[in-house]
mmCIF file of C-alpha atoms in Angstrom:
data_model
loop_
_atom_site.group_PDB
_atom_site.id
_atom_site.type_symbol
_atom_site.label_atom_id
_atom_site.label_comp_id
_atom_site.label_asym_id
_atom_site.label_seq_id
_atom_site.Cartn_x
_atom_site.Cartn_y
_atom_site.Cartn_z
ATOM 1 C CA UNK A 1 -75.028 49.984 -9.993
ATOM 2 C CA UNK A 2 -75.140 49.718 -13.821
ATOM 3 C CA UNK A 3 -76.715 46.672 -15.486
ATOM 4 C CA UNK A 4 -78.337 45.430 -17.919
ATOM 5 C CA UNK A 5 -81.997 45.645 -18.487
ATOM 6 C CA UNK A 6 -85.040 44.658 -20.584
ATOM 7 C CA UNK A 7 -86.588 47.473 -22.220
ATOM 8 C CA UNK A 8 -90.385 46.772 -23.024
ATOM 9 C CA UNK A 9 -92.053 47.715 -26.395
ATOM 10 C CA UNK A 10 -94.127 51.187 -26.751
ATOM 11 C CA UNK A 11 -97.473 50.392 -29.103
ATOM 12 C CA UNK A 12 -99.587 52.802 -30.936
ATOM 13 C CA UNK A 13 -102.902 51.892 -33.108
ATOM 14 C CA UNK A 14 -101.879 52.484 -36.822
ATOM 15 C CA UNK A 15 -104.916 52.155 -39.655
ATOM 16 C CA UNK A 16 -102.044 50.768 -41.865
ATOM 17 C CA UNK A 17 -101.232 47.680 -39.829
ATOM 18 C CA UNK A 18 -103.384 44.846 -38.698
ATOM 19 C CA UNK A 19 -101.074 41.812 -39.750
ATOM 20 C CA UNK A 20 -99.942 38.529 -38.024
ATOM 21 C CA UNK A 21 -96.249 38.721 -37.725
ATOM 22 C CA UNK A 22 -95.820 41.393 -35.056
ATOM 23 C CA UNK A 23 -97.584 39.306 -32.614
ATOM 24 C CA UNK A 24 -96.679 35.169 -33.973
ATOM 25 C CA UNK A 25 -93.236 35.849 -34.917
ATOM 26 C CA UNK A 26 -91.962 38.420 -33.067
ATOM 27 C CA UNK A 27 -94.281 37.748 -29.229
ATOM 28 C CA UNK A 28 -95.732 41.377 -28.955
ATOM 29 C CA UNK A 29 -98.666 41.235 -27.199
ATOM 30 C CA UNK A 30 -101.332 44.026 -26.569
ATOM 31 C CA UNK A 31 -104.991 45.146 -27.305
ATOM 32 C CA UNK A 32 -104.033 47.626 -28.933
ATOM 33 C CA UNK A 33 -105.191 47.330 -32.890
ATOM 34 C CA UNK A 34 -104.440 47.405 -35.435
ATOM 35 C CA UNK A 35 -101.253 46.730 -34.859
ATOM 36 C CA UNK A 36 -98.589 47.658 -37.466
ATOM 37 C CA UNK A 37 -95.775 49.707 -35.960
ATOM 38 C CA UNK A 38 -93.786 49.192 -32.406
ATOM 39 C CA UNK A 39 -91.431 51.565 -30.577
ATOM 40 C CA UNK A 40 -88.856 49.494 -29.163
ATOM 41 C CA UNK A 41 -86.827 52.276 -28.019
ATOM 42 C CA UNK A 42 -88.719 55.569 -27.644
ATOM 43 C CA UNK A 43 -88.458 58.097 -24.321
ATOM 44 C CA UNK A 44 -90.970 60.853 -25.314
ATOM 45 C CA UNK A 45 -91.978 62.024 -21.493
ATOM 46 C CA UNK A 46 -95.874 62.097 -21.331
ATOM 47 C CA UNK A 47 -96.393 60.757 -24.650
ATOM 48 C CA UNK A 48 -94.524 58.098 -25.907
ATOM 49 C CA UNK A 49 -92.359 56.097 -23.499
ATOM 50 C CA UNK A 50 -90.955 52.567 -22.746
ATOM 51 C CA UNK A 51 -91.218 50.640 -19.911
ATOM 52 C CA UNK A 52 -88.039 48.997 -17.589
ATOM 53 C CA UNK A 53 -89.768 46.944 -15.676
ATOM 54 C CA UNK A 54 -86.206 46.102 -14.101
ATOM 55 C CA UNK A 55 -85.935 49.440 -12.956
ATOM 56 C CA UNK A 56 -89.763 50.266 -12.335
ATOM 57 C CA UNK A 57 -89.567 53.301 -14.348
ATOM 58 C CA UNK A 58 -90.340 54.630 -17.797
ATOM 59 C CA UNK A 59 -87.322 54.845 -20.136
ATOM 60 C CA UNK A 60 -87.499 58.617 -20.156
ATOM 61 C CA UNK A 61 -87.048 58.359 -16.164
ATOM 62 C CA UNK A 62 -84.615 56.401 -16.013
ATOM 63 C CA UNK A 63 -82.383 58.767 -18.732
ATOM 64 C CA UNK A 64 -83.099 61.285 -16.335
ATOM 65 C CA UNK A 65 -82.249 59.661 -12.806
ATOM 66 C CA UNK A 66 -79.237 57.498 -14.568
ATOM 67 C CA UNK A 67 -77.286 59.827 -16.309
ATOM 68 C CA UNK A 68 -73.967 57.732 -15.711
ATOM 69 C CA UNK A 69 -75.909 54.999 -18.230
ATOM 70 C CA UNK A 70 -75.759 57.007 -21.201
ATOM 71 C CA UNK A 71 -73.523 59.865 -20.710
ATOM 72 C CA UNK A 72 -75.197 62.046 -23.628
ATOM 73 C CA UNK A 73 -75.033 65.525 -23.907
ATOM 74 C CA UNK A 74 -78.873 65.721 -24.699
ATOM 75 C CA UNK A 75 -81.742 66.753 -22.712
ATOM 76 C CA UNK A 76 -83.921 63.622 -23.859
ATOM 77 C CA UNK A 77 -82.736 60.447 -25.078
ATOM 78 C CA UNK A 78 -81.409 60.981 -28.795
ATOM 79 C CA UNK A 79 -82.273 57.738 -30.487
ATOM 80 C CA UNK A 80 -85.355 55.589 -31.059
ATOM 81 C CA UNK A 81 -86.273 52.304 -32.893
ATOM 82 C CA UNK A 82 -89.271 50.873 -34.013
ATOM 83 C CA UNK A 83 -89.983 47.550 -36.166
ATOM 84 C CA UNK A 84 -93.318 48.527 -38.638
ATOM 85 C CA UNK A 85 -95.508 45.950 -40.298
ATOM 86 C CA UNK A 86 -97.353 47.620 -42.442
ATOM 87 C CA UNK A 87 -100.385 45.881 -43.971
ATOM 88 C CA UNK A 88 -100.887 48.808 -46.372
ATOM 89 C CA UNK A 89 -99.173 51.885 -47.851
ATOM 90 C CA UNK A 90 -97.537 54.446 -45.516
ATOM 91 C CA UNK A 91 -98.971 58.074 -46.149
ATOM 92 C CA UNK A 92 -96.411 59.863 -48.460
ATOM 93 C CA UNK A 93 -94.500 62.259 -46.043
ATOM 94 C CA UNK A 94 -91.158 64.096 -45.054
ATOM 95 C CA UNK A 95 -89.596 65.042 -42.061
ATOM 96 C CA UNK A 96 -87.991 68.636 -41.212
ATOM 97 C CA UNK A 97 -84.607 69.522 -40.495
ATOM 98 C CA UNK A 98 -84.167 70.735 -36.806
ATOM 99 C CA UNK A 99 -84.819 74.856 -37.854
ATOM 100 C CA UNK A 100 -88.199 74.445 -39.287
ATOM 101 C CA UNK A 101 -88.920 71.623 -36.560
ATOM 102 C CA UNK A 102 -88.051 74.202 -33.442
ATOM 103 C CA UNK A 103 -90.269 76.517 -35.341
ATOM 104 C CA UNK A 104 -93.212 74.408 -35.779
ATOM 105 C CA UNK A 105 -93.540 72.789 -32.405
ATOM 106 C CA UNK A 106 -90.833 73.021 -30.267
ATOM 107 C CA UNK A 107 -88.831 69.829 -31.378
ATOM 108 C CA UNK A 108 -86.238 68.498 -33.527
ATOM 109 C CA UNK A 109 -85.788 66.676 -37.229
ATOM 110 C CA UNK A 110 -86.611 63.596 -37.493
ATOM 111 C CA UNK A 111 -83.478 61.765 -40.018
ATOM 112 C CA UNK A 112 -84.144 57.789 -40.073
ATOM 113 C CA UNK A 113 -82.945 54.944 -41.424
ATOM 114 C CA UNK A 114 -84.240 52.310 -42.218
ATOM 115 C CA UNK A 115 -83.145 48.040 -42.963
ATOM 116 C CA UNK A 116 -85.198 45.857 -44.673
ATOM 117 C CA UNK A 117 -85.941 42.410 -42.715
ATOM 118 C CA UNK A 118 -88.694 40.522 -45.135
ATOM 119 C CA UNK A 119 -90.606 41.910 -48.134
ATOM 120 C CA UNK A 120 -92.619 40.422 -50.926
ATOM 121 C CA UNK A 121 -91.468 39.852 -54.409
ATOM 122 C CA UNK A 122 -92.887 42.704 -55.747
ATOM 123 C CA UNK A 123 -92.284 44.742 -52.064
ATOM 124 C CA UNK A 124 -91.511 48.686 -52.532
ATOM 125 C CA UNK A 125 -91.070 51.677 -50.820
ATOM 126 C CA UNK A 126 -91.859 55.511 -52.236
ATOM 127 C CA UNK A 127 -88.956 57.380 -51.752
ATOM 128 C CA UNK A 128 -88.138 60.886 -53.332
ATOM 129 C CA UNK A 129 -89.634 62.378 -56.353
ATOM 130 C CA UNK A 130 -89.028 63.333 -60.147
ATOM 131 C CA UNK A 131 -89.733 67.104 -60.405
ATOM 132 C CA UNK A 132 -87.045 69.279 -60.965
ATOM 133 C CA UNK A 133 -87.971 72.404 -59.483
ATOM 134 C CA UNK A 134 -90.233 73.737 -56.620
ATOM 135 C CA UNK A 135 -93.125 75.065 -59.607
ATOM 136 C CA UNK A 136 -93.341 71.697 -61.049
ATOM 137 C CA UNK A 137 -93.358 69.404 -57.499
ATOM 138 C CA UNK A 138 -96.304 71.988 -56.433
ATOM 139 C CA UNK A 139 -97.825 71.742 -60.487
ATOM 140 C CA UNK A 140 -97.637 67.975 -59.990
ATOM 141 C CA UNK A 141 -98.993 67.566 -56.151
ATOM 142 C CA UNK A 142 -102.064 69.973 -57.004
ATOM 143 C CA UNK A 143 -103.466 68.147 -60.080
ATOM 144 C CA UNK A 144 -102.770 64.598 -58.394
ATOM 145 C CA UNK A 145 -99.884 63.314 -60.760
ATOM 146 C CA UNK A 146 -98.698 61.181 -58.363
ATOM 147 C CA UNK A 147 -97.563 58.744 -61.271
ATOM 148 C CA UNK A 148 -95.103 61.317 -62.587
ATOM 149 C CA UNK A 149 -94.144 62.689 -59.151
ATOM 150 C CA UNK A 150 -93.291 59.790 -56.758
ATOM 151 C CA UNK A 151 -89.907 58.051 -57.388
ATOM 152 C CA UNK A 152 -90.181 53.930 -55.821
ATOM 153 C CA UNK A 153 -88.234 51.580 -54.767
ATOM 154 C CA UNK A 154 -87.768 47.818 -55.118
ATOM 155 C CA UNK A 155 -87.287 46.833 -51.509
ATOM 156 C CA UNK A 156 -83.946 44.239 -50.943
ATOM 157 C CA UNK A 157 -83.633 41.840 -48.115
ATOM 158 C CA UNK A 158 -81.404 43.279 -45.455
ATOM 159 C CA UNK A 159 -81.424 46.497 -47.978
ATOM 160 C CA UNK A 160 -80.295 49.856 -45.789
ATOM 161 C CA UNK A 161 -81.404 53.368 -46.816
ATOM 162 C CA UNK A 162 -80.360 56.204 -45.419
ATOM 163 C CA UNK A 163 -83.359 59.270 -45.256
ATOM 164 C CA UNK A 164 -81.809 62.557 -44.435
ATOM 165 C CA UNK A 165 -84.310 65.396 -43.508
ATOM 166 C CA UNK A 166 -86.681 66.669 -46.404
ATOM 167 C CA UNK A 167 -86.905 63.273 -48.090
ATOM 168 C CA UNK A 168 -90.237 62.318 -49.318
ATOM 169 C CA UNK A 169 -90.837 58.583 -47.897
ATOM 170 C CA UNK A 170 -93.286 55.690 -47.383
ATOM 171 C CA UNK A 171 -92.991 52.189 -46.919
ATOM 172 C CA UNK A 172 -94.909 49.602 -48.649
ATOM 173 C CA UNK A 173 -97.272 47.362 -47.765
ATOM 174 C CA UNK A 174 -95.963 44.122 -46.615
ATOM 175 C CA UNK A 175 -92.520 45.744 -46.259
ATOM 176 C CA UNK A 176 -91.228 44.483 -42.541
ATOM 177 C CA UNK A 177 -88.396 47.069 -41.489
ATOM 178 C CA UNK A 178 -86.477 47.446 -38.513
ATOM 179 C CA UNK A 179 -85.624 51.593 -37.982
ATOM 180 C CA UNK A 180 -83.575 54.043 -36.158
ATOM 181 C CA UNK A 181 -84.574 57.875 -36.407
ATOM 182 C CA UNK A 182 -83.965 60.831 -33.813
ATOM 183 C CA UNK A 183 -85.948 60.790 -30.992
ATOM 184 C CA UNK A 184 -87.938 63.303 -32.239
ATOM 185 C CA UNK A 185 -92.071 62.989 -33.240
ATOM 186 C CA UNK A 186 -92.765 65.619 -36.430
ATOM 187 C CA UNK A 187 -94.354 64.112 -39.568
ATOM 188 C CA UNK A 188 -95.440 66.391 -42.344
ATOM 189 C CA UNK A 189 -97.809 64.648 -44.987
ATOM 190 C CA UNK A 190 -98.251 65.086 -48.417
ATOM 191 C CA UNK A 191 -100.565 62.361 -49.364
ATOM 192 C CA UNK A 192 -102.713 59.909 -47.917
ATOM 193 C CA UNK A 193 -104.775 58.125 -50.309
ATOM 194 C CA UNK A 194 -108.232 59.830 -49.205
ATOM 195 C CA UNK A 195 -108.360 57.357 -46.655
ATOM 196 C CA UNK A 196 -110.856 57.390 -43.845
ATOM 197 C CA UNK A 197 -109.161 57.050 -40.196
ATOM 198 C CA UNK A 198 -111.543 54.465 -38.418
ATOM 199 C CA UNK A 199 -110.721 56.072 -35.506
ATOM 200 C CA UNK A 200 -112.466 59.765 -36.604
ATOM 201 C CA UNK A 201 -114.463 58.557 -39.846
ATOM 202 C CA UNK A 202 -112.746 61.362 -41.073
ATOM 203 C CA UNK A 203 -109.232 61.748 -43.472
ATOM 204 C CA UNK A 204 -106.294 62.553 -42.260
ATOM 205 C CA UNK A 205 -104.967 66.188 -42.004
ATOM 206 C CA UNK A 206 -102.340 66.647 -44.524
ATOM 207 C CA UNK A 207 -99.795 69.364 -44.568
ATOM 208 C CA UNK A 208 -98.649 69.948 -48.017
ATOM 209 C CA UNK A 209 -97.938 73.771 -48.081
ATOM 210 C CA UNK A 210 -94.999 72.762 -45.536
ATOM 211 C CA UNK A 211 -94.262 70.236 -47.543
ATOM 212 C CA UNK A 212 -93.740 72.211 -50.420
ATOM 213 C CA UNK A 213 -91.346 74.415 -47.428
ATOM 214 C CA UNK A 214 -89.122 71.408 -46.743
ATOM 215 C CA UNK A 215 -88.861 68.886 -49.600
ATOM 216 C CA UNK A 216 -86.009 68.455 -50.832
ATOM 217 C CA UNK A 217 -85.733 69.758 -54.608
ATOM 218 C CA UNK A 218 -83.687 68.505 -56.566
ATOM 219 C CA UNK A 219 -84.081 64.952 -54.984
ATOM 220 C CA UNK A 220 -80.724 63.521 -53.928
ATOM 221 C CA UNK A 221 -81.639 60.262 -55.569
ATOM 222 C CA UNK A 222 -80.411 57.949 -52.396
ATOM 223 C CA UNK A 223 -80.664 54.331 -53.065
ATOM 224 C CA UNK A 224 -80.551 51.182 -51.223
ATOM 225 C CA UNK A 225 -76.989 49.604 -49.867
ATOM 226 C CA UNK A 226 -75.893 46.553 -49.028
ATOM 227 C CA UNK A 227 -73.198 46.606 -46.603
ATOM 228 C CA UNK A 228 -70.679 43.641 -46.424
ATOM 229 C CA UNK A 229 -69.889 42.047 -43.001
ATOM 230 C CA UNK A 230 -66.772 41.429 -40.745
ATOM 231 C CA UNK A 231 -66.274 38.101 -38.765
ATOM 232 C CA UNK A 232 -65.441 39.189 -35.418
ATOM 233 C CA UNK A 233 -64.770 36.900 -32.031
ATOM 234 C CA UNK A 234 -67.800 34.456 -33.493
ATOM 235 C CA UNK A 235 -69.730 37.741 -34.443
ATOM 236 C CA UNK A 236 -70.766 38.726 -37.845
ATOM 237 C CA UNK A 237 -70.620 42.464 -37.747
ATOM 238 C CA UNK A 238 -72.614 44.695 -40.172
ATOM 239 C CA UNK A 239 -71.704 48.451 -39.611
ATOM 240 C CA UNK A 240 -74.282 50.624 -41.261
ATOM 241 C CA UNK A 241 -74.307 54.314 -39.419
ATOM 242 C CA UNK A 242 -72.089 56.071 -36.994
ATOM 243 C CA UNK A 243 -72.705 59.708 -37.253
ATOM 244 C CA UNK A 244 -71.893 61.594 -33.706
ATOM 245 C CA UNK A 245 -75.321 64.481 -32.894
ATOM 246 C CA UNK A 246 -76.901 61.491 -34.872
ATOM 247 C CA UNK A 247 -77.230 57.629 -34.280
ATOM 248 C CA UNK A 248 -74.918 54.688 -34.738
ATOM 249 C CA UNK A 249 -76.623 51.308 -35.971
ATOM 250 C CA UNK A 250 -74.431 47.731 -36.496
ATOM 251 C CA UNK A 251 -76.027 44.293 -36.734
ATOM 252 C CA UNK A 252 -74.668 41.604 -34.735
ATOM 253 C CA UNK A 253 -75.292 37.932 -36.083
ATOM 254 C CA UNK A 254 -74.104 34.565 -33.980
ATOM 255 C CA UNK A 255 -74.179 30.841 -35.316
ATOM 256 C CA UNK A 256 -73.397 29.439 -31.465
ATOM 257 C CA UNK A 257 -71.597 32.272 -29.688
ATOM 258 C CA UNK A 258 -69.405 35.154 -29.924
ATOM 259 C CA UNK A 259 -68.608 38.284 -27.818
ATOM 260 C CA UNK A 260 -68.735 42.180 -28.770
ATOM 261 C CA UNK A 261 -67.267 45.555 -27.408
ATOM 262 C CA UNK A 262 -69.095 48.683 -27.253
ATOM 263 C CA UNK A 263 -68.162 51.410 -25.102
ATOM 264 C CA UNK A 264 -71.157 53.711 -25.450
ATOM 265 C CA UNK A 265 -74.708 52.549 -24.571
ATOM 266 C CA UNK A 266 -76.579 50.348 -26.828
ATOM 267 C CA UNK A 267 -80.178 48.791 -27.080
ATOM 268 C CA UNK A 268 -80.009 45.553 -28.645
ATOM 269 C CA UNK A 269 -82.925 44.522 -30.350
ATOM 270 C CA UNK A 270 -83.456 40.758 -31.254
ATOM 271 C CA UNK A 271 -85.429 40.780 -35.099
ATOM 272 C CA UNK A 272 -84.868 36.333 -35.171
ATOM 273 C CA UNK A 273 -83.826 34.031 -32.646
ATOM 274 C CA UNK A 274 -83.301 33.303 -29.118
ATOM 275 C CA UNK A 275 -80.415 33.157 -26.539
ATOM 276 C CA UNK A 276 -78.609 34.947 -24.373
ATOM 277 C CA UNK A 277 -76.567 38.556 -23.566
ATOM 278 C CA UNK A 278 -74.343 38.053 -20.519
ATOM 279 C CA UNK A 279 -76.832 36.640 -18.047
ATOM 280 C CA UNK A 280 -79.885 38.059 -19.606
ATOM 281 C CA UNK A 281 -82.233 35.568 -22.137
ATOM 282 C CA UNK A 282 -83.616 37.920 -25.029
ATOM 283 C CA UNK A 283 -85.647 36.034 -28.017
ATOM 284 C CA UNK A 284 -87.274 37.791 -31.120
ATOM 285 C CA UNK A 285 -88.689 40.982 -30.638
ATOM 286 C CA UNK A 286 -87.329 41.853 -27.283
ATOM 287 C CA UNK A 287 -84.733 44.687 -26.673
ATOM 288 C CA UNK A 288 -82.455 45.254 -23.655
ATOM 289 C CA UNK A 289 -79.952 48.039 -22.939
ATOM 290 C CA UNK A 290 -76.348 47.867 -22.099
ATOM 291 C CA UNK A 291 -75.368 50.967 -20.050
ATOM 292 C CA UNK A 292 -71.893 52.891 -20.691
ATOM 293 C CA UNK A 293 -69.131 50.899 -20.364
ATOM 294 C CA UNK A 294 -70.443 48.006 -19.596
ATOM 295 C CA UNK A 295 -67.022 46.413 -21.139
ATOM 296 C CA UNK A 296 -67.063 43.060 -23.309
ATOM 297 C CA UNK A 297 -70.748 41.098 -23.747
ATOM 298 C CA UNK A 298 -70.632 37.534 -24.321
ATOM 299 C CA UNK A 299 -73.624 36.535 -26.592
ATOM 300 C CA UNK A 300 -74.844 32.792 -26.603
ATOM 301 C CA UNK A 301 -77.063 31.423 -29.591
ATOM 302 C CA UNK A 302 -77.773 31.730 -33.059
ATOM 303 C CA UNK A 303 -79.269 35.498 -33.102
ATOM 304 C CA UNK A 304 -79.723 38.330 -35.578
ATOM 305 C CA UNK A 305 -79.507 41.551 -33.198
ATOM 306 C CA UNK A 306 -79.630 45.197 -34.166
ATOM 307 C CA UNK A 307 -77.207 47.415 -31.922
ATOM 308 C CA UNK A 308 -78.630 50.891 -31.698
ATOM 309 C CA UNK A 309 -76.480 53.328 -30.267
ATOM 310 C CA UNK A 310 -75.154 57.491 -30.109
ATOM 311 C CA UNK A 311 -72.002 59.648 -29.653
ATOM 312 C CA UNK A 312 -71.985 63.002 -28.675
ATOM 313 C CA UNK A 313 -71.187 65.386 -31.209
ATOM 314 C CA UNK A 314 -69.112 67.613 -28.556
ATOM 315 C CA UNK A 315 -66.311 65.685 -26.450
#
């Protein structure tokens, strides 16, 4: 029988996090530190993979065992989401489009996307570069012009980007995002600061000669959208992404109640508020998933969800 379950959160240390809001606002709790990033949806077998406790099986599992929940035409599940926190800069990196990914390891491209929940003032992201051919990028990288090369961002409240494959990216310190990628895991980096992991004493490896393989050059010069939303049966409905082989991401915001109809699976991720999904109680931070065709949810409560979802590129 189909229903509708809690999915638990997936943490990994990250030297960039360490703040308060992960764990106060949104109720994550673990000993892992610092804490700065958590996978909300992520079904990596032997690696990493949510919990559903409902089910008593990792996410990953329970893609395999249920296929009649999802109905995808992929071999793992195709979409993640993870909320980041990040107390300081991101590394400057790209991800690869699926070719070079096969190549490399064995996996796929990683395109995200990514919606901005809270940010400072002055809040930023890097995102693309200036140089106009492959010669001057590599010129630039090499004698550490990182002035003229990296293009940034002002970061705007409930701003969405859009970060194909081969864009050079990083978020910003104090820059609280909610994000849907591929389920995929390959992160090429071009520059870290010369920090020192904690965890080796040591920097981290950098890969800039594939880098230099996969960046895209010219930049395409993508910049932040704000997307208008549609009242809909006490819902306001934000629709940001539906691309099928890809992801599909709407926001769903209630004042006291409202219902919604989604055909395909979704994880529902709660980013403020409390109340309820049909019969299950979700609050901020907590995700559940509504299998296939699960028909018409009735959503009680003034809550801010993110719907995270996929369609199959071949009917």
């Amino acid at each position: 029988m189909k229903k509708i379950v809690k999915v638990e959160p997936y943490y990994e240390p990250r030297m960039w996090g360490g703040g308060k809001r992960l764990i106060e606002e949104f109720h994550y709790q673990t000993d892992i530190a610092p804490l700065g990033e958590v996978y909300n949806v992520v079904a990596l077998p032997n690696h990493a993979d949510c919990f559903v406790p409902n089910m008593n099986m990792t996410l990953s599992k329970l893609y395999e065992e249920k296929p009649d929940w999802f109905e995808c035409e992929t071999e793992q599940l195709p979409i993640r989401v993870n909320i980041l926190d990040p107390m300081y800069d991101l590394s400057i990196q790209i991800h690869p489009d699926d070719d070079f990914a096969k190549t490399y390891n064995g996996g796929r491209g990683k395109p995200e996307a990514w919606v901005i929940l809270d940010a400072p003032e002055d809040g930023y992201i890097e995102f693309g570069h200036h140089a106009k051919t492959k010669e001057e990028f590599i010129s630039m990288t090499q004698n550490k012009e990182w002035d003229k090369l990296l293009r940034y961002l002002k970061t705007p409240i409930d701003g969405f980007i859009d970060i194909p494959s081969g864009t050079l990216h990083a978020i910003g310190k104090g820059v609280l995002t909610y994000n849907i990628s591929r389920n995929a895991d390959l992160t090429l980096r071009l520059y870290d600061y010369d920090r020192i992991d904690p965890s080796t004493h040591k920097k981290r490896a950098i890969q800039p000669e594939e880098v230099y393989e996969n960046v895209n050059i010219p930049d395409k010069m993508i910049t932040f959208q704000q997307y208008p939303y549609a009242n809909e049966f006490g819902c306001k409905v934000t629709r940001y992404w539906d691309e099928p082989g890809l992801y599909t991401l709407m926001r769903i915001q209630t004042d006291t109640e409202g219902k919604f109809l989604h055909e395909r699976f979704a994880f529902y991720t709660c980013v403020k508020g409390e109340g309820m999904i049909n019969d299950m109680h979700i609050r901020q931070g907590e995700t559940i998933l509504v299998p296939n065709h699960m028909g018409w949810i009735k959503i009680k409560g003034k809550l801010d969800l993110f719907l995270a979802s996929y369609r199959n590129q071949h009917i």
